[in-house]
Amino acid sequence: MEASVSKSITKGADELTPIKELMTLLIKTAEENCKLDNKISLKELSHKNSLYAEPGEGFTEARYYDNSTVKIIPVLFLCRSDEQERCFEQLESICNYFERLQEYPQGKNFAWLNTETAKEPSKIGRDEGGAYHYSCILNCKIFY
């Protein structure tokens, strides 16, 4: 597995780090394969019906002598919708897809090993306009 992951990472502002690349692949894969009403934003949860994702504080599960590591990166998904059922359905679609995926997309700077649901989709509140807010958390296991 170690040979399949490129260890050559160039420096620069446009460099895709393993976590940036994971987020790009995760969102692209979810948008292409899950039943979503909107694209997933990495910037913010907009005022209209929307989806948002952000990486949380990851941790190292294993470190090897060559300094390669296996990390768990939690990814928070938020959904806002006027329809409570659509919030739940969209986040459930994301969780179910990634938990059941047999082969994960591979990055140039990392290998995606597994994804597990750490927090099932659930309601976290409503805003002043009456829109529902739901969240879920996926733990993505990567090697680099």
XYZ file of C-alpha atoms in Angstrom:
144
model
C 0.000 0.000 0.000
C 2.828 2.397 0.849
C 4.243 2.166 -2.662
C 0.894 3.166 -4.146
C 0.804 6.472 -2.320
C 3.012 9.216 -3.661
C 5.194 10.724 -0.958
C 6.339 13.564 -3.185
C 4.382 16.609 -2.134
C 5.370 19.885 -3.705
C 5.187 23.151 -1.819
C 3.005 26.018 -2.942
C -0.245 27.841 -2.347
C -2.197 25.658 -4.784
C -0.852 22.410 -3.352
C -3.453 19.807 -2.505
C -2.613 18.469 0.912
C -4.035 15.040 1.784
C -6.935 16.561 3.747
C -7.747 19.177 1.082
C -7.654 16.445 -1.533
C -9.844 14.190 0.640
C -12.450 16.940 0.951
C -12.420 17.561 -2.807
C -12.862 13.853 -3.575
C -15.461 13.343 -0.845
C -17.632 16.195 -2.103
C -17.255 15.275 -5.768
C -18.151 11.646 -5.030
C -21.155 12.601 -2.875
C -22.493 15.040 -5.477
C -22.177 12.427 -8.237
C -23.626 9.458 -6.328
C -25.998 10.664 -3.606
C -29.490 12.093 -3.952
C -28.750 15.741 -3.187
C -30.743 18.865 -3.998
C -27.707 21.182 -4.100
C -23.950 21.190 -4.414
C -21.982 20.850 -1.166
C -20.219 24.036 -0.089
C -16.885 24.160 1.728
C -17.314 27.849 2.547
C -20.571 28.216 4.482
C -24.133 27.050 4.911
C -26.132 29.551 2.858
C -29.452 31.104 3.878
C -31.425 29.004 1.396
C -31.703 25.231 1.148
C -28.081 24.105 1.218
C -25.413 21.588 2.175
C -22.035 22.271 3.805
C -19.039 20.132 4.798
C -15.928 20.805 6.862
C -13.119 18.635 8.204
C -12.866 18.373 11.961
C -9.951 17.723 14.269
C -8.371 14.523 13.016
C -6.150 12.122 14.902
C -3.418 9.636 14.109
C -4.455 6.008 14.383
C -1.053 4.563 13.431
C 2.421 5.845 12.600
C 5.058 3.762 10.831
C 8.871 3.875 10.870
C 8.964 5.721 7.554
C 6.678 8.395 9.103
C 3.705 7.411 6.969
C 0.488 7.556 8.976
C -3.080 6.361 9.140
C -5.328 9.221 10.191
C -8.997 9.509 11.020
C -10.471 12.733 9.674
C -13.997 13.522 10.916
C -16.083 15.416 8.379
C -19.108 17.382 9.579
C -21.998 17.721 7.142
C -24.711 20.332 7.709
C -27.968 20.609 5.810
C -30.535 23.421 5.827
C -33.926 22.959 4.204
C -37.502 24.143 4.480
C -38.478 20.466 4.425
C -37.409 18.507 7.482
C -37.611 15.188 5.632
C -35.270 16.396 2.838
C -32.589 17.344 5.384
C -32.651 13.860 6.823
C -32.856 12.100 3.431
C -29.887 13.963 1.943
C -27.581 13.352 4.908
C -28.733 9.739 5.186
C -27.949 9.270 1.484
C -24.383 10.534 2.085
C -23.836 8.327 5.156
C -25.250 5.206 3.533
C -23.286 5.666 0.320
C -19.885 6.052 1.965
C -20.406 3.338 4.582
C -21.309 0.798 1.917
C -18.712 1.794 -0.657
C -16.477 -1.178 -1.467
C -13.699 0.765 -3.192
C -12.937 4.380 -2.322
C -11.602 6.933 -4.801
C -7.848 7.329 -4.396
C -5.990 10.605 -4.221
C -2.546 11.522 -5.497
C -1.321 12.310 -1.967
C -3.200 9.721 0.087
C -5.041 6.402 0.052
C -8.651 6.442 1.255
C -9.107 3.300 3.345
C -12.569 3.469 4.912
C -15.430 5.688 6.075
C -17.745 5.122 9.029
C -20.655 7.154 10.343
C -19.665 8.650 13.697
C -22.945 10.588 14.154
C -26.124 9.633 12.357
C -28.149 12.379 10.670
C -30.183 14.257 13.268
C -31.951 17.553 13.785
C -29.872 20.257 15.445
C -32.386 23.087 15.268
C -34.348 25.585 13.223
C -33.581 29.143 12.240
C -35.776 32.249 12.524
C -37.158 31.661 9.045
C -38.362 28.189 9.967
C -35.745 26.241 7.995
C -34.600 22.982 9.564
C -30.939 22.260 10.332
C -29.554 18.713 10.396
C -26.030 17.346 10.821
C -24.045 14.137 10.588
C -20.358 13.219 10.964
C -18.361 10.766 8.845
C -14.986 9.469 10.028
C -12.732 9.058 6.997
C -9.663 6.838 7.423
C -6.758 7.818 5.171
C -3.147 6.688 4.724
C -0.264 8.904 3.628
